[in-house]
Coordinates of C-alpha atoms and ligand atoms in Angstrom, one line a residue:
M1492 CA 27.9 2.9 -6.4
S1493 CA 30.0 4.8 -8.9
D1494 CA 30.5 3.6 -12.5
Y1495 CA 34.2 3.1 -13.2
L1496 CA 33.8 3.5 -17.0
V1497 CA 32.0 6.8 -16.7
K1498 CA 34.9 8.0 -14.4
A1499 CA 37.6 6.7 -16.8
S1500 CA 35.9 8.1 -19.9
S1501 CA 35.8 11.6 -18.4
N1502 CA 39.6 11.6 -19.0
A1503 CA 40.3 12.3 -22.7
T1504 CA 43.4 10.1 -22.9
L1505 CA 41.8 7.2 -21.2
R1506 CA 38.7 7.6 -23.3
S1507 CA 40.6 7.2 -26.5
V1508 CA 42.5 4.2 -25.2
L1509 CA 39.3 2.5 -24.1
K1510 CA 37.6 3.4 -27.4
S1511 CA 40.5 1.9 -29.4
V1512 CA 40.1 -1.5 -27.7
G1513 CA 36.3 -1.4 -28.1
V1514 CA 35.3 -0.8 -24.5
P1515 CA 32.2 1.4 -24.0
T1516 CA 33.0 5.0 -23.1
P1517 CA 29.9 6.4 -21.5
V1518 CA 29.8 10.2 -21.1
T1519 CA 29.0 12.0 -17.9
L1520 CA 25.3 12.7 -18.1
E1521 CA 24.2 16.2 -17.3
R1522 CA 21.6 16.3 -14.6
A1523 CA 19.6 19.3 -13.6
Q1524 CA 20.2 20.4 -10.0
G1525 CA 17.6 21.9 -7.7
A1526 CA 14.1 23.0 -8.4
Y1527 CA 12.5 23.8 -11.7
Q1528 CA 13.6 27.0 -13.4
E1529 CA 11.5 29.0 -15.8
R1530 CA 14.5 29.8 -18.1
F1531 CA 15.9 26.2 -18.0
L1532 CA 17.2 26.5 -21.6
E1533 CA 18.9 29.8 -21.2
G1534 CA 21.2 30.5 -24.2
Q1535 CA 20.7 27.0 -25.7
K1536 CA 20.2 26.6 -29.4
V1537 CA 17.0 24.8 -30.3
L1538 CA 16.1 24.0 -33.9
V1539 CA 12.4 23.6 -34.6
G1540 CA 11.0 22.0 -37.8
A1541 CA 7.7 20.6 -39.0
T1542 CA 6.1 18.6 -41.6
A1543 CA 3.3 20.2 -43.7
G1544 CA -0.2 20.6 -42.2
T1545 CA 0.9 20.2 -38.5
T1546 CA -1.3 21.1 -35.6
A1547 CA 1.1 21.6 -32.7
S1548 CA 3.5 24.2 -34.0
A1549 CA 1.8 27.2 -32.2
Q1550 CA 1.9 25.4 -28.9
I1551 CA 5.5 24.4 -29.4
D1552 CA 6.2 28.1 -29.7
V1553 CA 4.2 28.8 -26.5
A1554 CA 6.1 26.1 -24.6
L1555 CA 9.5 27.4 -25.7
E1556 CA 8.7 31.1 -25.3
S1557 CA 9.9 31.7 -21.7
T1558 CA 12.6 29.0 -21.6
G1559 CA 15.4 31.4 -22.6
A1560 CA 16.3 29.2 -25.6
N1561 CA 17.6 30.7 -28.9
V1562 CA 15.0 29.2 -31.2
E1563 CA 15.7 28.8 -34.9
R1564 CA 13.2 27.4 -37.5
A1565 CA 13.9 25.3 -40.6
D1566 CA 12.0 22.3 -42.0
T1567 CA 15.0 21.4 -44.2
P1568 CA 18.0 22.9 -42.3
Q1569 CA 21.3 23.8 -43.9
P1570 CA 23.6 24.2 -40.9
A1571 CA 27.0 25.9 -41.1
D1572 CA 30.1 23.7 -40.8
D1573 CA 30.8 24.6 -37.2
E1574 CA 27.1 24.9 -36.1
K1575 CA 25.8 22.8 -33.2
F1576 CA 22.4 22.4 -31.6
D1577 CA 21.5 21.7 -28.0
A1578 CA 18.0 20.5 -29.0
L1579 CA 15.9 19.6 -32.0
V1580 CA 12.1 19.6 -32.0
F1581 CA 10.1 18.3 -34.9
D1582 CA 6.4 18.6 -35.3
A1583 CA 5.2 15.6 -37.3
T1584 CA 1.5 15.9 -36.3
G1585 CA 0.5 16.7 -39.9
M1586 CA 1.6 13.4 -41.4
Q1587 CA -1.1 11.8 -43.5
G1588 CA 0.9 8.9 -45.2
V1589 CA 4.2 7.2 -45.9
A1590 CA 5.4 9.9 -48.2
D1591 CA 5.3 12.4 -45.4
L1592 CA 7.8 10.4 -43.4
K1593 CA 10.4 11.8 -45.8
S1594 CA 10.1 15.1 -43.9
L1595 CA 11.8 13.3 -41.0
Y1596 CA 14.8 12.6 -43.2
A1597 CA 14.8 16.1 -44.6
F1598 CA 14.9 17.7 -41.2
F1599 CA 17.2 15.3 -39.2
H1600 CA 19.7 14.1 -41.8
P1601 CA 21.5 17.5 -42.2
V1602 CA 21.8 18.0 -38.4
A1603 CA 22.4 14.4 -37.3
R1604 CA 26.1 15.2 -36.7
K1605 CA 25.4 18.7 -35.4
L1606 CA 24.3 17.9 -31.8
T1607 CA 26.1 18.9 -28.7
T1608 CA 26.7 16.2 -26.0
N1609 CA 23.7 15.7 -23.8
A1610 CA 21.5 17.1 -26.6
R1611 CA 17.7 16.6 -26.6
I1612 CA 15.5 15.5 -29.5
V1613 CA 11.7 15.6 -29.2
V1614 CA 9.3 14.6 -32.0
L1615 CA 5.6 15.1 -31.9
A1616 CA 3.2 12.9 -33.8
S1617 CA -0.6 12.5 -33.9
L1618 CA -2.1 9.8 -31.7
P1619 CA -2.4 6.9 -34.2
Q1620 CA -5.7 5.6 -33.0
A1621 CA -7.3 9.0 -33.4
M1622 CA -6.4 9.3 -37.1
E1623 CA -9.2 8.9 -39.6
S1624 CA -7.2 7.1 -42.3
V1625 CA -5.2 3.9 -42.1
S1626 CA -2.2 5.5 -43.8
A1627 CA -2.2 8.5 -41.3
S1628 CA -2.3 6.0 -38.4
A1629 CA 0.6 4.0 -39.9
A1630 CA 2.6 7.2 -40.6
A1631 CA 2.1 8.5 -37.0
R1632 CA 3.1 5.1 -35.5
A1633 CA 6.1 5.0 -37.8
V1634 CA 7.5 8.1 -36.1
E1635 CA 8.0 6.0 -32.9
G1636 CA 10.2 3.5 -34.8
F1637 CA 12.2 6.5 -36.2
V1638 CA 12.7 8.1 -32.7
R1639 CA 13.6 4.8 -31.0
S1640 CA 16.2 4.1 -33.7
L1641 CA 17.6 7.6 -33.7
A1642 CA 17.9 7.5 -29.9
K1643 CA 20.2 4.4 -30.3
E1644 CA 22.4 6.4 -32.6
I1645 CA 22.9 9.4 -30.4
G1646 CA 23.0 7.8 -26.9
Q1647 CA 26.8 7.4 -26.9
L1648 CA 27.1 11.2 -26.4
G1649 CA 24.5 11.3 -23.7
S1650 CA 21.9 12.6 -26.0
T1651 CA 18.3 11.4 -25.9
A1652 CA 15.3 11.3 -28.3
N1653 CA 11.8 11.0 -27.1
M1654 CA 8.3 11.6 -28.5
L1655 CA 4.9 12.8 -27.8
Y1656 CA 1.7 11.4 -29.3
V1657 CA -0.8 14.2 -29.4
E1658 CA -4.5 13.6 -29.6
P1659 CA -6.2 16.2 -31.9
D1660 CA -7.4 19.2 -29.8
A1661 CA -5.0 18.3 -27.0
E1662 CA -2.2 20.5 -28.4
D1663 CA -2.7 23.0 -25.6
R1664 CA -1.5 20.3 -23.2
I1665 CA 1.9 19.6 -24.6
A1666 CA 3.9 22.3 -22.9
G1667 CA 4.6 20.4 -19.7
P1668 CA 5.7 17.1 -21.3
L1669 CA 7.7 18.9 -24.0
R1670 CA 9.6 21.0 -21.5
F1671 CA 10.3 17.9 -19.4
F1672 CA 11.8 16.0 -22.4
L1673 CA 13.9 19.1 -23.4
S1674 CA 15.3 19.5 -19.9
D1675 CA 18.1 17.8 -18.0
Y1676 CA 15.4 16.5 -15.6
S1677 CA 14.7 13.7 -18.2
T1678 CA 18.4 12.7 -18.5
F1679 CA 17.8 8.9 -18.2
V1680 CA 14.5 8.8 -20.1
D1681 CA 15.4 7.8 -23.7
G1682 CA 13.6 6.4 -26.7
Q1683 CA 10.2 6.8 -25.0
P1684 CA 6.7 7.9 -26.2
L1685 CA 4.2 9.7 -24.0
S1686 CA 0.6 10.2 -25.0
V1687 CA -1.1 13.5 -24.4
T1688 CA -4.9 13.4 -24.7
R1689 CA -7.8 15.7 -24.2
A1690 CA -9.5 13.5 -21.7
G1691 CA -10.3 15.1 -18.3
I1692 CA -9.8 18.6 -17.1
M1693 CA -6.6 20.6 -16.8
P1694 CA -6.0 23.0 -13.9
E1695 CA -6.9 26.6 -14.7
T1696 CA -3.4 27.9 -14.1
V1697 CA -0.3 25.9 -14.9
V1698 CA 2.9 27.3 -13.3
S1699 CA 6.3 26.0 -14.1
T1700 CA 8.2 26.9 -10.9
Q1701 CA 7.2 25.6 -7.5
P1702 CA 4.3 23.8 -9.2
L1703 CA 3.6 21.6 -6.1
K1704 CA 3.2 24.5 -3.7
D1705 CA 0.1 23.8 -1.5
K1706 CA 0.0 20.1 -2.6
V1707 CA 0.1 17.2 -0.2
A1708 CA 1.9 14.1 -1.2
L1709 CA 2.2 10.5 0.1
V1710 CA 5.2 8.4 -0.8
T1711 CA 5.1 4.8 0.3
G1712 CA 8.4 3.0 0.9
G1713 CA 9.8 6.5 1.5
A1714 CA 12.5 5.7 4.0
R1715 CA 15.2 5.0 1.4
G1716 CA 16.1 4.5 -2.2
I1717 CA 13.9 5.8 -5.0
G1718 CA 11.1 6.7 -2.5
A1719 CA 13.4 8.9 -0.4
A1720 CA 14.8 10.6 -3.5
T1721 CA 11.3 11.2 -4.8
A1722 CA 10.1 12.6 -1.5
Q1723 CA 13.0 15.1 -1.4
R1724 CA 12.3 16.1 -4.9
L1725 CA 8.6 16.7 -4.4
A1726 CA 9.4 18.8 -1.3
R1727 CA 11.8 20.9 -3.3
E1728 CA 8.9 21.8 -5.7
G1729 CA 6.9 23.0 -2.7
A1730 CA 4.9 19.9 -1.7
T1731 CA 4.1 18.9 1.9
V1732 CA 5.4 15.3 1.9
V1733 CA 4.4 12.3 4.1
C1734 CA 6.7 9.3 3.8
L1735 CA 5.2 5.9 4.8
D1736 CA 7.4 2.9 5.6
I1737 CA 7.3 -0.2 7.8
P1738 CA 7.4 0.3 11.6
Q1739 CA 10.7 -1.7 11.7
D1740 CA 12.3 1.1 9.7
Q1741 CA 10.9 4.0 11.7
D1742 CA 14.4 5.3 12.6
T1743 CA 15.5 5.5 9.0
L1744 CA 12.2 7.0 8.0
E1745 CA 12.5 9.7 10.7
E1746 CA 16.0 10.6 9.5
T1747 CA 14.8 10.8 5.9
V1748 CA 11.9 13.1 6.5
A1749 CA 14.0 15.3 8.8
E1750 CA 16.1 16.2 5.8
F1751 CA 13.3 18.1 4.1
G1752 CA 10.8 18.8 6.9
G1753 CA 8.4 15.9 5.9
T1754 CA 6.1 13.8 8.1
A1755 CA 6.8 10.1 8.9
L1756 CA 4.0 7.5 8.9
A1757 CA 5.1 4.2 10.2
L1758 CA 2.8 1.6 8.7
D1759 CA 2.9 -1.7 6.8
I1760 CA 0.8 -1.2 3.6
T1761 CA -0.2 -4.9 3.8
D1762 CA -1.9 -4.5 7.2
D1763 CA -5.7 -5.1 6.9
N1764 CA -6.4 -1.7 8.3
A1765 CA -3.7 0.2 6.3
P1766 CA -6.1 1.6 3.6
R1767 CA -8.4 2.9 6.3
E1768 CA -5.6 4.3 8.4
I1769 CA -4.0 6.1 5.4
A1770 CA -7.4 7.5 4.3
D1771 CA -8.2 8.8 7.8
F1772 CA -4.7 10.2 8.3
F1773 CA -4.9 12.4 5.2
K1774 CA -8.6 13.3 5.7
D1775 CA -8.1 14.4 9.3
K1776 CA -4.7 16.1 8.9
F1777 CA -5.0 17.7 5.5
G1778 CA -8.5 17.3 4.3
G1779 CA -7.3 15.0 1.4
V1780 CA -4.2 14.1 -0.6
D1781 CA -3.1 15.5 -4.0
I1782 CA -0.2 13.1 -4.9
V1783 CA 0.1 9.4 -4.2
I1784 CA 3.3 7.6 -5.1
H1785 CA 2.9 3.9 -4.7
N1786 CA 6.6 3.1 -4.4
A1787 CA 6.9 0.5 -1.7
G1788 CA 8.0 -2.8 -3.3
V1789 CA 10.1 -5.8 -2.7
T1790 CA 11.8 -8.5 -4.7
R1791 CA 12.1 -12.2 -3.6
D1792 CA 13.9 -13.7 -6.6
K1793 CA 14.0 -17.5 -7.4
T1794 CA 13.2 -19.5 -10.5
L1795 CA 9.7 -20.7 -10.3
A1796 CA 10.7 -24.3 -9.6
N1797 CA 12.7 -23.2 -6.6
M1798 CA 10.4 -20.5 -5.3
P1799 CA 8.9 -21.0 -1.8
E1800 CA 5.2 -20.2 -1.6
H1801 CA 5.8 -17.4 0.9
Y1802 CA 8.0 -15.6 -1.6
W1803 CA 5.1 -15.6 -4.0
D1804 CA 2.6 -14.4 -1.5
M1805 CA 4.7 -11.6 0.0
V1806 CA 5.5 -10.1 -3.4
Q1807 CA 1.9 -10.2 -4.5
A1808 CA 0.7 -8.7 -1.3
I1809 CA 3.1 -5.7 -1.1
N1810 CA 3.7 -4.9 -4.8
L1811 CA 0.1 -5.3 -6.1
Q1812 CA -2.7 -6.1 -3.8
A1813 CA -1.9 -3.4 -1.2
I1814 CA -1.8 -0.7 -4.0
I1815 CA -5.2 -1.8 -5.3
D1816 CA -6.7 -1.8 -1.8
V1817 CA -5.2 1.6 -0.7
D1818 CA -6.2 3.2 -4.0
A1819 CA -9.8 1.8 -3.8
V1820 CA -10.4 3.6 -0.5
L1821 CA -8.6 6.8 -1.5
S1822 CA -10.5 7.1 -4.8
D1823 CA -13.9 5.8 -3.7
E1824 CA -14.1 8.2 -0.8
Q1825 CA -12.6 11.0 -2.9
I1826 CA -9.7 11.5 -0.5
I1827 CA -7.6 12.1 -3.6
N1828 CA -8.3 15.7 -4.4
E1829 CA -9.3 17.2 -7.8
H1830 CA -6.3 17.2 -10.2
G1831 CA -4.8 14.5 -8.1
R1832 CA -1.8 12.5 -9.3
V1833 CA -1.3 8.8 -8.7
I1834 CA 2.0 7.2 -9.8
C1835 CA 3.0 3.6 -9.5
L1836 CA 6.5 2.2 -9.5
C1837 CA 6.5 -0.5 -12.2
S1838 CA 9.7 -2.0 -13.7
I1839 CA 11.1 -3.1 -17.0
G1840 CA 10.8 -6.6 -15.4
G1841 CA 7.0 -6.1 -15.7
I1842 CA 7.3 -5.2 -19.3
A1843 CA 9.6 -7.9 -20.6
G1844 CA 9.9 -10.4 -17.7
N1845 CA 13.0 -11.5 -15.9
R1846 CA 14.4 -14.9 -15.2
G1847 CA 13.9 -15.6 -11.4
Q1848 CA 11.2 -12.9 -11.2
T1849 CA 7.9 -14.6 -12.1
N1850 CA 6.4 -13.3 -8.8
Y1851 CA 7.8 -9.8 -9.3
G1852 CA 7.2 -9.6 -13.0
A1853 CA 3.6 -10.6 -12.5
T1854 CA 3.0 -7.8 -10.0
K1855 CA 4.7 -5.1 -12.0
A1856 CA 2.8 -6.1 -15.2
G1857 CA -0.3 -6.1 -13.0
L1858 CA 0.4 -2.5 -12.1
I1859 CA 0.5 -1.7 -15.8
G1860 CA -3.1 -3.1 -16.1
F1861 CA -4.0 -1.1 -13.0
V1862 CA -2.6 2.1 -14.5
E1863 CA -4.1 1.6 -17.9
R1864 CA -7.6 1.1 -16.4
R1865 CA -7.4 3.7 -13.6
G1866 CA -5.8 6.2 -15.9
A1867 CA -9.1 6.5 -17.7
T1868 CA -11.4 6.7 -14.6
D1869 CA -11.7 9.9 -12.4
R1870 CA -10.7 12.0 -15.4
E1871 CA -13.6 14.3 -14.9
R1872 CA -12.0 15.3 -11.6
G1873 CA -8.7 15.9 -13.4
V1874 CA -7.1 12.9 -11.6
T1875 CA -4.3 11.2 -13.6
V1876 CA -2.8 7.8 -13.0
N1877 CA 0.5 6.8 -14.5
A1878 CA 3.5 4.5 -13.9
V1879 CA 7.2 4.9 -14.2
A1880 CA 9.2 1.8 -15.1
P1881 CA 12.9 2.1 -13.9
G1882 CA 15.6 0.1 -15.7
F1883 CA 19.0 -0.5 -14.2
I1884 CA 19.3 2.1 -11.4
E1885 CA 22.4 2.4 -9.2
T1886 CA 21.0 1.4 -5.8
R1887 CA 21.9 -0.9 -2.9
M1888 CA 19.9 -3.6 -4.7
T1889 CA 21.9 -3.4 -8.0
A1890 CA 25.3 -3.0 -6.2
E1891 CA 24.7 -6.5 -4.8
M1892 CA 24.3 -8.1 -8.2
P1893 CA 27.1 -10.3 -9.5
F1894 CA 29.6 -8.3 -11.6
G1895 CA 28.5 -9.8 -15.0
M1896 CA 24.9 -9.1 -14.5
R1897 CA 25.6 -5.6 -13.2
E1898 CA 27.8 -4.9 -16.3
A1899 CA 25.0 -6.2 -18.6
G1900 CA 22.4 -4.0 -16.9
R1901 CA 24.6 -0.9 -17.2
R1902 CA 26.0 -1.3 -20.7
L1903 CA 23.1 -2.8 -22.6
S1904 CA 21.4 0.6 -23.0
S1905 CA 21.8 3.5 -25.4
L1906 CA 23.5 5.6 -22.7
S1907 CA 25.9 2.7 -21.7
Q1908 CA 25.4 3.3 -18.0
G1909 CA 22.9 2.9 -15.2
G1910 CA 20.6 5.6 -13.9
E1911 CA 20.4 7.1 -10.4
P1912 CA 17.5 7.1 -8.0
R1913 CA 17.1 10.9 -8.7
D1914 CA 16.5 10.1 -12.4
V1915 CA 13.4 8.1 -11.4
A1916 CA 12.5 10.8 -8.9
E1917 CA 12.6 13.4 -11.7
A1918 CA 10.2 11.4 -14.0
I1919 CA 7.8 10.9 -11.1
T1920 CA 8.0 14.6 -10.1
F1921 CA 7.2 15.6 -13.7
L1922 CA 4.1 13.4 -13.7
T1923 CA 2.9 15.0 -10.5
T1924 CA 3.0 18.5 -11.9
P1925 CA -0.1 20.4 -13.1
G1926 CA 1.4 20.6 -16.6
A1927 CA 1.3 16.8 -16.9
G1928 CA -2.5 16.9 -16.7
G1929 CA -2.9 15.6 -20.3
V1930 CA -0.9 12.5 -19.5
S1931 CA -2.8 9.6 -18.0
G1932 CA -2.6 5.8 -18.3
N1933 CA 1.0 6.0 -19.5
V1934 CA 3.9 3.8 -18.4
L1935 CA 7.1 5.9 -18.7
R1936 CA 10.3 3.9 -18.8
V1937 CA 13.3 5.5 -17.0
C1938 CA 15.9 3.1 -18.4
G1939 CA 18.3 4.9 -20.7
Q1940 CA 16.7 2.9 -23.5
S1941 CA 17.8 -0.4 -22.0
L1942 CA 17.9 -3.4 -24.3
I1943 CA 16.9 -5.5 -21.3
G1944 CA 13.1 -5.3 -21.3
A1945 CA 12.9 -3.8 -24.7
Ligands
NAD3007 P1 14.3 -0.1 -1.6 O1 14.3 -1.5 -1.1 O2 15.5 0.7 -1.5 O3 13.0 0.7 -0.9 C1 11.7 0.1 -0.8 C2 11.1 0.6 0.4 O4 9.8 0.0 0.5 C3 11.8 0.2 1.7 O5 12.1 1.3 2.5 C4 10.9 -0.8 2.4 O6 11.0 -0.8 3.8 C5 9.5 -0.3 1.9 N1 8.5 -1.3 2.0 C6 8.6 -2.6 1.7 N2 7.5 -3.3 2.0 C7 6.7 -2.4 2.6 C8 5.4 -2.5 3.2 N3 4.8 -3.7 3.3 N4 4.8 -1.4 3.7 C9 5.5 -0.2 3.7 N5 6.7 -0.1 3.1 C10 7.3 -1.2 2.6 O7 13.8 -0.2 -3.1 P2 14.0 0.8 -4.4 O8 15.1 0.2 -5.2 O9 14.1 2.2 -4.0 O10 12.7 0.5 -5.2 C11 11.5 1.3 -5.1 C12 10.4 0.8 -6.0 O11 11.0 0.9 -7.4 C13 10.0 -0.6 -5.9 O12 8.6 -0.7 -6.1 C14 10.8 -1.3 -6.9 O13 10.1 -2.5 -7.3 C15 10.9 -0.3 -8.0 N6 12.0 -0.6 -8.9 C16 13.3 -0.4 -8.5 C17 14.4 -0.6 -9.4 C18 15.8 -0.4 -9.0 O14 16.7 -0.6 -9.9 N7 16.1 0.0 -7.8 C19 14.1 -1.0 -10.7 C20 12.7 -1.2 -11.1 C21 11.7 -0.9 -10.2

């Protein structure tokens, strides 16, 4: 479903009329097309700054080296009147106390009005819990408040601000996440932190184009929606993709996989034998699986007082129990290969709760518990487990919402519009890449910094 305000705002005259009467004028968001490119920042101007005593600056240089960006450096920039930047990167990993926070002001204040539309800001801070002093922990955590607030100030122009928490000695793992946040693959990820840690092992070589070549992926609920978009995206990066969906949807499933040469697996994940069948399928056909996207999910909304018992049971069985059961077999029997990637589809409803979704909110919050726990196990084999939490995404489900609710979902975000299934697919795809090996146990919101669920 297209957004009438994004359309209207793309016309300069209409945009100024709408603005004058106080109606939101969301910009057309730039979204990367196609597969990952090495030089994805070709010709773009990136300003890099740092606070004193930082630890990540050398690795920021490495990450930017082959992107084609024109990199400038200044800790206290003095831009020319007509100067604009496509991206700002600030390394705040050296912060030891409150006084150091002033370096954020010194770097960002002079360039706050110097951003192009759809610009990217990324700030790196040390992981607060890894800091030795209380004041260093507080300063590192303060950076998140700064980034989230700044994101709210720049979102009207389609620009985003995100951050990386970096554990000491994990600096050599930041390239993948930094490149993702700087790219137009992260268009609808805004105001979000990701933690990069030194737990587990990284692949020996990390390539940035066709990173999923020779990888085998399973996408549950892959017949349509976010699952189908994700399957297509993984295939474009070179993965062999198996889409699983319920037998009643076999025709749609076959059509979806035909588009990218994938394989259809018609199965209900709540069947008692589903974990065994999935494990045997991948073991026999491919010798294992590298990427598991637990995407299948349903809603059965009613306020708790009006909720029939079968609504409760069905949502628990599909959205949570089946994932735990399938994962248990795949991980216990090491069907998931070394450097495997497991990604769950959570929801902002699981973070903040939603009226009429006690059943759904419980399952999606349960998945956060699952990911936080599982993200720490199997690290010695390089396996990572993360979640993405979509906000308002333009799908069949949200098109059916009453107008008022739909408008609230779209506009109450920093980007004043909803996302697209491909935005979620991009976040998932990034988390499956070898370069995301330092990210595990994270829940990454793909919500345009929605106020709902904040
Ligand atoms: P969708 O309804 O378009 O697709 C879900 C797919 O899962 C369907 O093809 C369905 O047949 C399949 N499925 C359901 N039960 C199954 C089962 N027992 N076994 C196998 N397959 C089964 O949904 P979507 O909007 O693409 O959502 C995908 C995931 O993202 C879900 O987990 C959902 O909770 C989550 N999510 C979506 C949004 C959104 O705005 N669309 C927001 C937050 C979270």
